[in-house]
PDB file of C-alpha atoms in Angstrom:
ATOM      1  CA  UNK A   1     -13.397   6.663  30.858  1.00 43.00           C
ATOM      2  CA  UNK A   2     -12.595   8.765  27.868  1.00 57.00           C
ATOM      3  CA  UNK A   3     -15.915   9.865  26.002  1.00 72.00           C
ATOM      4  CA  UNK A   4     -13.960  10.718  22.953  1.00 75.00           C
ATOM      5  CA  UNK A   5     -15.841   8.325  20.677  1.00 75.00           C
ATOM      6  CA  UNK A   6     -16.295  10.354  17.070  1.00 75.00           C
ATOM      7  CA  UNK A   7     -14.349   9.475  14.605  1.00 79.00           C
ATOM      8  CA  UNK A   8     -11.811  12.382  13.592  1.00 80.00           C
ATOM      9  CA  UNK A   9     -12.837  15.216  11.110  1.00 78.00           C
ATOM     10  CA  UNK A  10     -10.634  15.488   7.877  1.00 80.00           C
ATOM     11  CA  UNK A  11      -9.659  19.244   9.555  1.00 80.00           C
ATOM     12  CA  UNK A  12      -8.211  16.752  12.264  1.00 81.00           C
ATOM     13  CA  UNK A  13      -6.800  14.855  10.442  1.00 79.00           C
ATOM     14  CA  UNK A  14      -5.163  17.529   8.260  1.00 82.00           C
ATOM     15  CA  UNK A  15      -3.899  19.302  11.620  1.00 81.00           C
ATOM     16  CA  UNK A  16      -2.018  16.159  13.208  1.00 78.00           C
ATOM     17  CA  UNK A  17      -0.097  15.670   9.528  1.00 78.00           C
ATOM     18  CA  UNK A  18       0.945  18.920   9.758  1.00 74.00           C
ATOM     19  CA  UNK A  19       2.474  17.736  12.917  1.00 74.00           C
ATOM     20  CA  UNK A  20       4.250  15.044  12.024  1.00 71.00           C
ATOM     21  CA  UNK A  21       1.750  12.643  12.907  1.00 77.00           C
ATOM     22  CA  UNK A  22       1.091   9.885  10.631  1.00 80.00           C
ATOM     23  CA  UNK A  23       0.343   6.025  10.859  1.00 79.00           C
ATOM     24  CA  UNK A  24       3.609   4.364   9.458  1.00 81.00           C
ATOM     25  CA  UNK A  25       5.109   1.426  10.159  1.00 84.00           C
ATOM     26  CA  UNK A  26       8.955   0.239  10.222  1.00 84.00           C
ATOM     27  CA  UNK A  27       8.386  -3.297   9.924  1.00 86.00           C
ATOM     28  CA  UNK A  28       7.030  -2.404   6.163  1.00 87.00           C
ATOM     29  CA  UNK A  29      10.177  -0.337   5.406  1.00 86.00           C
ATOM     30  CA  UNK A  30      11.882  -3.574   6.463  1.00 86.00           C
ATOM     31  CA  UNK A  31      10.307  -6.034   4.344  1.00 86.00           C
ATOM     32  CA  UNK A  32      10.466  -3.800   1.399  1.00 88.00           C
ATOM     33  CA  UNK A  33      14.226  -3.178   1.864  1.00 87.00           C
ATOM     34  CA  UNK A  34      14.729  -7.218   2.146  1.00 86.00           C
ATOM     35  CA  UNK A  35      13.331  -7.379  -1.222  1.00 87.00           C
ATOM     36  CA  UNK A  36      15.080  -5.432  -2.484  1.00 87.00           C
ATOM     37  CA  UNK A  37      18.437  -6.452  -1.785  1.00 86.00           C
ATOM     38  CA  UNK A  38      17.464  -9.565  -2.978  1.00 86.00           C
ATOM     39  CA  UNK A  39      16.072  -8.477  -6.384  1.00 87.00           C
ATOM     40  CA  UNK A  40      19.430  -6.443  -6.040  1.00 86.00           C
ATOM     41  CA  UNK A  41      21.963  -9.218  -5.587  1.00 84.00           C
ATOM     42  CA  UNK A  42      19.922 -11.467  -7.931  1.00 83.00           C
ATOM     43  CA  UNK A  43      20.436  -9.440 -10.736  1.00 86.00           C
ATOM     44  CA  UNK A  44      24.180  -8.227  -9.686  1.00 84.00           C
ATOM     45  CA  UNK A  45      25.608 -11.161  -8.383  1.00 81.00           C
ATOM     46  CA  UNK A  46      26.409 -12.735 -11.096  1.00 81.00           C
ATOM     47  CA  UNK A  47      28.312  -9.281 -12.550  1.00 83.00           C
ATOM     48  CA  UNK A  48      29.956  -8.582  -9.342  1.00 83.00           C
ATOM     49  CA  UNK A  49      31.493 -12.059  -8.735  1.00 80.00           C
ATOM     50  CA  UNK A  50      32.766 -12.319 -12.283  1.00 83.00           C
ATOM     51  CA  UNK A  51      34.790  -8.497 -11.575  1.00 83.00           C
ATOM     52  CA  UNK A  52      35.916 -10.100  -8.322  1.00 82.00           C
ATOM     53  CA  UNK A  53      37.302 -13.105 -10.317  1.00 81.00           C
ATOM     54  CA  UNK A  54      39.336 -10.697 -12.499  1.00 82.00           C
ATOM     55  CA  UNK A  55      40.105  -8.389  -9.776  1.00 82.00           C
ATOM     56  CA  UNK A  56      41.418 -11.620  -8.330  1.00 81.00           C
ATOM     57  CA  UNK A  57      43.770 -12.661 -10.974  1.00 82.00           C
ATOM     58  CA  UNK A  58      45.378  -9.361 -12.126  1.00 81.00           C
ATOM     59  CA  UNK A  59      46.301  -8.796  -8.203  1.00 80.00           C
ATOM     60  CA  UNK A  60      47.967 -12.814  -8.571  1.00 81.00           C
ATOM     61  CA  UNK A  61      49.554 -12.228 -11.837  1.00 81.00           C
ATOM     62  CA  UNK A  62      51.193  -9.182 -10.610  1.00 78.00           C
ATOM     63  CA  UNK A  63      55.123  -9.228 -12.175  1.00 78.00           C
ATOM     64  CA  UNK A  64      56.693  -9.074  -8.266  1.00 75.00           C
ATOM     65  CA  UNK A  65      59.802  -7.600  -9.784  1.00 80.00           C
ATOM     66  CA  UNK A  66      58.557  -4.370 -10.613  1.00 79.00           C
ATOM     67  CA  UNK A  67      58.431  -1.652  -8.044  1.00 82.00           C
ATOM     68  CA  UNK A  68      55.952  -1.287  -5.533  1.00 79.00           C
ATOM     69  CA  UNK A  69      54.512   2.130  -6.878  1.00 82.00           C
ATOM     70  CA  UNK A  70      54.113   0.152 -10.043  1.00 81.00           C
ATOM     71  CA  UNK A  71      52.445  -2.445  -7.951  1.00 79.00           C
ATOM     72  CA  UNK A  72      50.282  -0.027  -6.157  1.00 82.00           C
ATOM     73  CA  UNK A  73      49.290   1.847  -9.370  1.00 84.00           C
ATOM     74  CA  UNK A  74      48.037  -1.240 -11.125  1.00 82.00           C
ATOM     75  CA  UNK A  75      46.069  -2.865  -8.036  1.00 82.00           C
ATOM     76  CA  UNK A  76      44.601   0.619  -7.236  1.00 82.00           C
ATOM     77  CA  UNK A  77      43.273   1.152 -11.174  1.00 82.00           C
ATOM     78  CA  UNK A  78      41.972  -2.703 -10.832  1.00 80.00           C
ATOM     79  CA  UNK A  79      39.793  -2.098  -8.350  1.00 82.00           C
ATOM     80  CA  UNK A  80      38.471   1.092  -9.536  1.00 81.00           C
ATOM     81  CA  UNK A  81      36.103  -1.467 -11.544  1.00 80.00           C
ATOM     82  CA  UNK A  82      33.894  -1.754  -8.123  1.00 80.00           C
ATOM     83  CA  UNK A  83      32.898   2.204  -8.651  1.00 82.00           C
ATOM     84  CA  UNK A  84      29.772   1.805 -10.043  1.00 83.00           C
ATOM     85  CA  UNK A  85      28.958  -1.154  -8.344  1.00 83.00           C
ATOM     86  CA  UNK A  86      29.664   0.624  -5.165  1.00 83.00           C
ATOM     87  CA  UNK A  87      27.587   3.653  -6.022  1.00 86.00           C
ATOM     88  CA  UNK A  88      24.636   1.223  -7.187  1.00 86.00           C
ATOM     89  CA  UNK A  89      24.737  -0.508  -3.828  1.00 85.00           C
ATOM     90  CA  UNK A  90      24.767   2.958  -2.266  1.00 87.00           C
ATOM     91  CA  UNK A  91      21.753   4.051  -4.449  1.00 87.00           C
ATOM     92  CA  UNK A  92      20.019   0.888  -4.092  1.00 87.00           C
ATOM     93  CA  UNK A  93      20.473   0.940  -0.181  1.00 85.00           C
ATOM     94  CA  UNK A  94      19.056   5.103  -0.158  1.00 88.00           C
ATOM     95  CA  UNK A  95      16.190   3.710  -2.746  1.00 87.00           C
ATOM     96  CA  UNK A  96      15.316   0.639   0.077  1.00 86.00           C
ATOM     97  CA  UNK A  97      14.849   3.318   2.697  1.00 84.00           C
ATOM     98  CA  UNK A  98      13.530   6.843   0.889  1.00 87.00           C
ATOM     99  CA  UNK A  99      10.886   4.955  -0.922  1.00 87.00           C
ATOM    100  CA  UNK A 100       8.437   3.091   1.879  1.00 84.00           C
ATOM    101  CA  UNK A 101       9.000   5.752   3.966  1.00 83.00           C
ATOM    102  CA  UNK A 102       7.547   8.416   1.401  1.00 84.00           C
ATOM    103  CA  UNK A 103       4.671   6.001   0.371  1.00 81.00           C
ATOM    104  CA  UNK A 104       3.698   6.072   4.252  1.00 81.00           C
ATOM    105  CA  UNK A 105       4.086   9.496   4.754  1.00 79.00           C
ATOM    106  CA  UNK A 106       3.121  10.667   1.456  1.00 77.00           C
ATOM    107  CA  UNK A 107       6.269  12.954   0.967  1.00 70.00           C
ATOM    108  CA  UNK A 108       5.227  14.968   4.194  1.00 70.00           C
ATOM    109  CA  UNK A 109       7.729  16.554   5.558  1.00 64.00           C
ATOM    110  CA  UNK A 110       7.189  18.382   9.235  1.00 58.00           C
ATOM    111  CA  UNK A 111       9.742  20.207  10.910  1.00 56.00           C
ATOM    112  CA  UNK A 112       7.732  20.215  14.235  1.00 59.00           C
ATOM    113  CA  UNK A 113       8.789  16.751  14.703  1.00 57.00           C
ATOM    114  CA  UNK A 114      12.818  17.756  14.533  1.00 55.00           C
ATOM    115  CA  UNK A 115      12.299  20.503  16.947  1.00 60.00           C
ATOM    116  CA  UNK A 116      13.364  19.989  20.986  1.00 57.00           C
ATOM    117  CA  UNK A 117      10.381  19.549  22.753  1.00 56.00           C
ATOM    118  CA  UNK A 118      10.671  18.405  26.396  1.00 55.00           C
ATOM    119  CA  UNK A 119       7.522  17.082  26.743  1.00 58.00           C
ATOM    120  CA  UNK A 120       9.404  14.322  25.066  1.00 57.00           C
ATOM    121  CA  UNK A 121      11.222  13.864  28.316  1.00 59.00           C
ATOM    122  CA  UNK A 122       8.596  13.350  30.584  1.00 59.00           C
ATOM    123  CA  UNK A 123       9.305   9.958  32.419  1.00 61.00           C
ATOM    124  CA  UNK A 124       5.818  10.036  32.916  1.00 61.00           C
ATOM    125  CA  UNK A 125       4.989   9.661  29.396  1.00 58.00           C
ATOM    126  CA  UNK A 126       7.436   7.483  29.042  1.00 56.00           C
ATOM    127  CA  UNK A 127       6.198   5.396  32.022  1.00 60.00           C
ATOM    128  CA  UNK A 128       2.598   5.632  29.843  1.00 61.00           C
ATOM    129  CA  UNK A 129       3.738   4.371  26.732  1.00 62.00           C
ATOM    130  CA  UNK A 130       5.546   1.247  28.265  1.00 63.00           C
ATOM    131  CA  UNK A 131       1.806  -0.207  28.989  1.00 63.00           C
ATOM    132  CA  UNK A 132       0.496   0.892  25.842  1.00 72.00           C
ATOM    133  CA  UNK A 133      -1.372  -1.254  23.249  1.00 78.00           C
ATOM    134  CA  UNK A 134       0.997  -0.123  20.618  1.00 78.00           C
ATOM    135  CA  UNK A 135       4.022  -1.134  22.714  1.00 82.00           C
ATOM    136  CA  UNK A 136       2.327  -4.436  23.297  1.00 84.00           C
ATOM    137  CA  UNK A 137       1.374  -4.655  19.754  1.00 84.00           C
ATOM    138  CA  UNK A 138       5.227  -4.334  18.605  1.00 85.00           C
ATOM    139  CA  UNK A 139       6.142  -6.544  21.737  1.00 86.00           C
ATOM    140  CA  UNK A 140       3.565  -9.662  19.973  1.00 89.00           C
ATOM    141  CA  UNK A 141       4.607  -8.809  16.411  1.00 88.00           C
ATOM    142  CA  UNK A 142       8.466  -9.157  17.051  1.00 88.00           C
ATOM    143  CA  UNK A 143       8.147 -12.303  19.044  1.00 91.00           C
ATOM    144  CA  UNK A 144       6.168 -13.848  15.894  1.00 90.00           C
ATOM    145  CA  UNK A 145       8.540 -12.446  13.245  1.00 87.00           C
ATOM    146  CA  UNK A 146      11.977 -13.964  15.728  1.00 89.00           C
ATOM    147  CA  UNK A 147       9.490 -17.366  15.698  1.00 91.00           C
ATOM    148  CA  UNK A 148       8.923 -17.301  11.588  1.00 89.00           C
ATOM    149  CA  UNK A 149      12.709 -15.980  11.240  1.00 87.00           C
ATOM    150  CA  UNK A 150      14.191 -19.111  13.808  1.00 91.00           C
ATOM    151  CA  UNK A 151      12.035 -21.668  11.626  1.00 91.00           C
ATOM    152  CA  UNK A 152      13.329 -20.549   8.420  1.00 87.00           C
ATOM    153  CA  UNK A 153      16.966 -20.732   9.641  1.00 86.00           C
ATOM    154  CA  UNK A 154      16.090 -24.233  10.903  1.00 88.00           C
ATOM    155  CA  UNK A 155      14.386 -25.423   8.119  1.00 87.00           C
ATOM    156  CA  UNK A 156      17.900 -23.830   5.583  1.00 83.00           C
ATOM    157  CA  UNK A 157      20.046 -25.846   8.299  1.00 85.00           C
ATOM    158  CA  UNK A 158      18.009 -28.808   7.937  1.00 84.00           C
ATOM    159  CA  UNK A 159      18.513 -28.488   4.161  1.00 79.00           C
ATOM    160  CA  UNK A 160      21.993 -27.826   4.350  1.00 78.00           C
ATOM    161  CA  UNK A 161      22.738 -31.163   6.606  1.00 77.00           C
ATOM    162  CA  UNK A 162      21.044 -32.917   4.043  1.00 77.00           C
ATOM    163  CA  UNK A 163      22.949 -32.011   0.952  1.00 73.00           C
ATOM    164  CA  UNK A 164      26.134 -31.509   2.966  1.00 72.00           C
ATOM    165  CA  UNK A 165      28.088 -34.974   2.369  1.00 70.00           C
ATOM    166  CA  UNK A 166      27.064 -34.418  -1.417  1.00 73.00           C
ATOM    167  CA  UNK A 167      28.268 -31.281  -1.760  1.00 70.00           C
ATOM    168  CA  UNK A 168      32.097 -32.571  -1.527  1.00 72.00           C
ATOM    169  CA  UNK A 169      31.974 -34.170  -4.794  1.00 76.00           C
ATOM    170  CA  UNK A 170      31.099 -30.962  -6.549  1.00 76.00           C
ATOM    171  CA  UNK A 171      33.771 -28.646  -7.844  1.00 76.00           C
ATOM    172  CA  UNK A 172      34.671 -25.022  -6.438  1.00 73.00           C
ATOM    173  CA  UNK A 173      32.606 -23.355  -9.409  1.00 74.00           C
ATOM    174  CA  UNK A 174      30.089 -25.247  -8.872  1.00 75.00           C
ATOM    175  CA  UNK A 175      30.227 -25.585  -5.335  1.00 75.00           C
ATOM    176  CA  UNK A 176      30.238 -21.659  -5.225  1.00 75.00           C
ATOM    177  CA  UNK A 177      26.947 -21.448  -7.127  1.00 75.00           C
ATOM    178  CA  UNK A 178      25.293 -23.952  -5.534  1.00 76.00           C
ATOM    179  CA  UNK A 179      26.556 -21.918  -2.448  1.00 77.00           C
ATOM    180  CA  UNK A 180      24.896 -18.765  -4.274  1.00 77.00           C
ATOM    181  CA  UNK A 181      21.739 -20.469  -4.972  1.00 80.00           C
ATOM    182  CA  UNK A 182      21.166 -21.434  -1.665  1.00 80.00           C
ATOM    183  CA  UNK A 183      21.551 -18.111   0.032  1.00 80.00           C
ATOM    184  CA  UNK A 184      19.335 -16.424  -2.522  1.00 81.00           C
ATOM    185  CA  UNK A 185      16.691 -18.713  -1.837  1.00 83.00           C
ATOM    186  CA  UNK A 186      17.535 -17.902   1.849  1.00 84.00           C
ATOM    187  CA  UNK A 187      17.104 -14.063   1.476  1.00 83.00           C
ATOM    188  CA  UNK A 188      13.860 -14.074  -0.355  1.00 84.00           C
ATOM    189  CA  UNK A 189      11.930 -16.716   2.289  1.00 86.00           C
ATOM    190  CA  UNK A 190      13.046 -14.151   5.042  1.00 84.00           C
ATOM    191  CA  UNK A 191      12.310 -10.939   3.154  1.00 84.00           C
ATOM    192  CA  UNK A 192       8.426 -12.652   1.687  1.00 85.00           C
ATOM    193  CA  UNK A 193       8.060 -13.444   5.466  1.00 86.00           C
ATOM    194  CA  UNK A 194       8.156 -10.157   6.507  1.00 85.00           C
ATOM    195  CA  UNK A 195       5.353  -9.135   3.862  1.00 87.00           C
ATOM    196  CA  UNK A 196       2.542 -10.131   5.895  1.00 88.00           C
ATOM    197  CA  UNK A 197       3.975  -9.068   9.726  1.00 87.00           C
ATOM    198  CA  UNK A 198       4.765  -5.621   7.855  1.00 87.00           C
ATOM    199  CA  UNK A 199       0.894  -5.459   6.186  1.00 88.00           C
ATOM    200  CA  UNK A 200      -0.395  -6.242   9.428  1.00 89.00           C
ATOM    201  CA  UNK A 201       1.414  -3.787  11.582  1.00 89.00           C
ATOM    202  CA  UNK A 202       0.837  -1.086   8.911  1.00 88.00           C
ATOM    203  CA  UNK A 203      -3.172  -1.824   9.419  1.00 89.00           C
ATOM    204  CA  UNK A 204      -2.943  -1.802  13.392  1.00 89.00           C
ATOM    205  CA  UNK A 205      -0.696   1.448  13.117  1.00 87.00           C
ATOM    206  CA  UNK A 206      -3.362   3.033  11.484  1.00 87.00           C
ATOM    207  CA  UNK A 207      -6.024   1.409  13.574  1.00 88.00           C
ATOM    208  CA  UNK A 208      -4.263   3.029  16.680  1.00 86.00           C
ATOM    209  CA  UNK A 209      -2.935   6.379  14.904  1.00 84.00           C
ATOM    210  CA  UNK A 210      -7.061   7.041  13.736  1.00 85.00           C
ATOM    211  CA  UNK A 211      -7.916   5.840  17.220  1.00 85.00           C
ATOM    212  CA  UNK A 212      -5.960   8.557  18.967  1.00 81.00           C
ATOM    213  CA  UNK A 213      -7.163  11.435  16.546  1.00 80.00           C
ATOM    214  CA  UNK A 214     -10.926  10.541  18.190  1.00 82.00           C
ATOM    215  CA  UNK A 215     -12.495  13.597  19.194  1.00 79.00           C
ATOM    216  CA  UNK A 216     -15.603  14.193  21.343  1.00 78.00           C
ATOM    217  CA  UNK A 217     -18.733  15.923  20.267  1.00 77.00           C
ATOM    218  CA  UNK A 218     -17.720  18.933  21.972  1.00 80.00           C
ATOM    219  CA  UNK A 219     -14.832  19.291  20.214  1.00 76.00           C
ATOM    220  CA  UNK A 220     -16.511  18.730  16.752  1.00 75.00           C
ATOM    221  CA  UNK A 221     -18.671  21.531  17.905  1.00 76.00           C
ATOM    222  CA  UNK A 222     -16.242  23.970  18.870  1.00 78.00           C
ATOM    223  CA  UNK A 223     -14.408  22.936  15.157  1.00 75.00           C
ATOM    224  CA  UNK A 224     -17.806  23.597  13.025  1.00 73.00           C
ATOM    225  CA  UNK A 225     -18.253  26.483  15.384  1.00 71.00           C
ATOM    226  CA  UNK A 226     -14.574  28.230  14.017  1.00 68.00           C
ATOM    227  CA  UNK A 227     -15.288  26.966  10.572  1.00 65.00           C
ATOM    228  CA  UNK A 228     -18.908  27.914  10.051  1.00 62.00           C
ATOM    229  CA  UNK A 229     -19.543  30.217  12.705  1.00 58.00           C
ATOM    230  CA  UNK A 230     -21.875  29.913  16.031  1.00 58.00           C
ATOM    231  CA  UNK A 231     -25.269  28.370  14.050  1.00 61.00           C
ATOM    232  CA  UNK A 232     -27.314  30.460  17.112  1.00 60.00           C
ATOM    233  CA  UNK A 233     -25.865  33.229  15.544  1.00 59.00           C
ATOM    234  CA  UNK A 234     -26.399  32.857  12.289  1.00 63.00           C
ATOM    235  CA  UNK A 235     -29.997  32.201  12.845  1.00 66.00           C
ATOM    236  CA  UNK A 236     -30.254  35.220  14.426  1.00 68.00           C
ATOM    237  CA  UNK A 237     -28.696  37.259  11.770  1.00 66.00           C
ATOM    238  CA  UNK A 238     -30.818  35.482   9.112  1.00 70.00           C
ATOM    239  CA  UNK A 239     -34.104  36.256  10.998  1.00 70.00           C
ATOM    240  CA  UNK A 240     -33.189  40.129  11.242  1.00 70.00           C
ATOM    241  CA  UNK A 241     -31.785  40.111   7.824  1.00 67.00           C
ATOM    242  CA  UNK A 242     -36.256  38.221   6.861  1.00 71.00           C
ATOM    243  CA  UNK A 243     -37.671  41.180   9.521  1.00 71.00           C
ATOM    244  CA  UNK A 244     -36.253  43.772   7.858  1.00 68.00           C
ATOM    245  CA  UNK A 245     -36.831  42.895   4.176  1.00 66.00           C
ATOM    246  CA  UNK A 246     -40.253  42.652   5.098  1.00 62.00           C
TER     247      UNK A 246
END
């Protein structure tokens, strides 16, 4: 049985993020990245589908007798209109990753972790890990996140069934924002569901990352020892240092 039972010194600490070693979680990098694509398309959607409408009708209302460079030229300038959406989506997809990652790591940056270490290839370690709490952990926490994701997409069918045979009598415009609507509400149930699964695992990550950083009394010794020197010796020094002032 491990007697590794004190909690881990801040020097401790300090050492294993200099490794690369910090408590984050990916499920929280998830859920923040679902939000944001829906705060994303919420706002946009409404810009981006009224470009595709005009995108839309200049490609249908193309004069077919002109030539086909002509063609080309025009389509090709009319969809240069989805640039900046593009780059947005780009930006807004780098923004949904960069920024829970940072907040977890707290902009560190270790290049231990990038280096080949083949340690890392130890099928015994590998063999460890499989009956790990961590790996049982993530095992538990995705088999509740498929169960809240697979009652969500039952209770959206459910809806859907209901308002199905109404839905005929609407008109395409309408039809296509009621269409809109619906998935929007969609996206934000499953990225809020993810909020609490994501808080969770970030609190056991950190429950298990502080939990392997333990460090036995000898070892908190050893570390005072190096930082402070050997106290036997400093006693010792400090009584010579009284004998001969005297």
């Amino acid at each position: 049985m491990s007697n590794k039972t004190e909690a881990p010194t801040p020097k401790r600490i300090r050492r294993a993020r200099d490794d690369g070693e910090v408590a984050r979680s990916t499920h929280v990098s998830v859920a923040f990245s679902g939000l944001c694509w829906w705060l994303y398309l919420v706002i946009e959607a409404p810009h981006l589908y009224a470009l595709a409408c005009q995108l839309v009708v200049r490609v249908t209302t193309l004069d077919a007798s002109r030539a086909f460079d002509d063609q080309f030229a025009t389509t090709f300038a009319a969809c240069q209109v989805f640039t900046m959406p593009f780059l947005t989506t780009l930006g807004v997809g780098a923004l949904a990753v960069l920024i829970p990652e940072l907040a977890q790591t707290r902009g560190l940056l270790a290049l231990k972790r990038v280096k080949p270490d083949f340690k890392r290839l130890n099928p015994l370690n590998g063999l460890m890990q499989m009956f790990s709490l961590r790996l049982v952990w993530d095992s538990v926490l995705t088999i509740i996140q498929f169960a809240i994701l697979l009652i969500l997409f039952a209770m959206a069918i459910q809806t859907w069934l209901r308002q199905l045979a109404p839905a005929y009598t609407f008109s395409l415009p309408v039809l296509l924002g009621y269409t809109a609507i619906s998935h929007s509400h969609l996206l934000a149930w499953m990225a809020a569901s993810q909020i609490v699964p994501g808080v969770a695992d970030y609190l056991i990550q950190r429950f298990l990352w502080m939990r392997g950083l333990r460090m036995d009394k000898n070892e908190i010794k050893r570390e005072f020892r190096d930082d402070e020197g050997d106290p036997y010796v400093k006693g010792r020094r400090r009584a010579l240092h009284r004998e001969l002032g005297q």
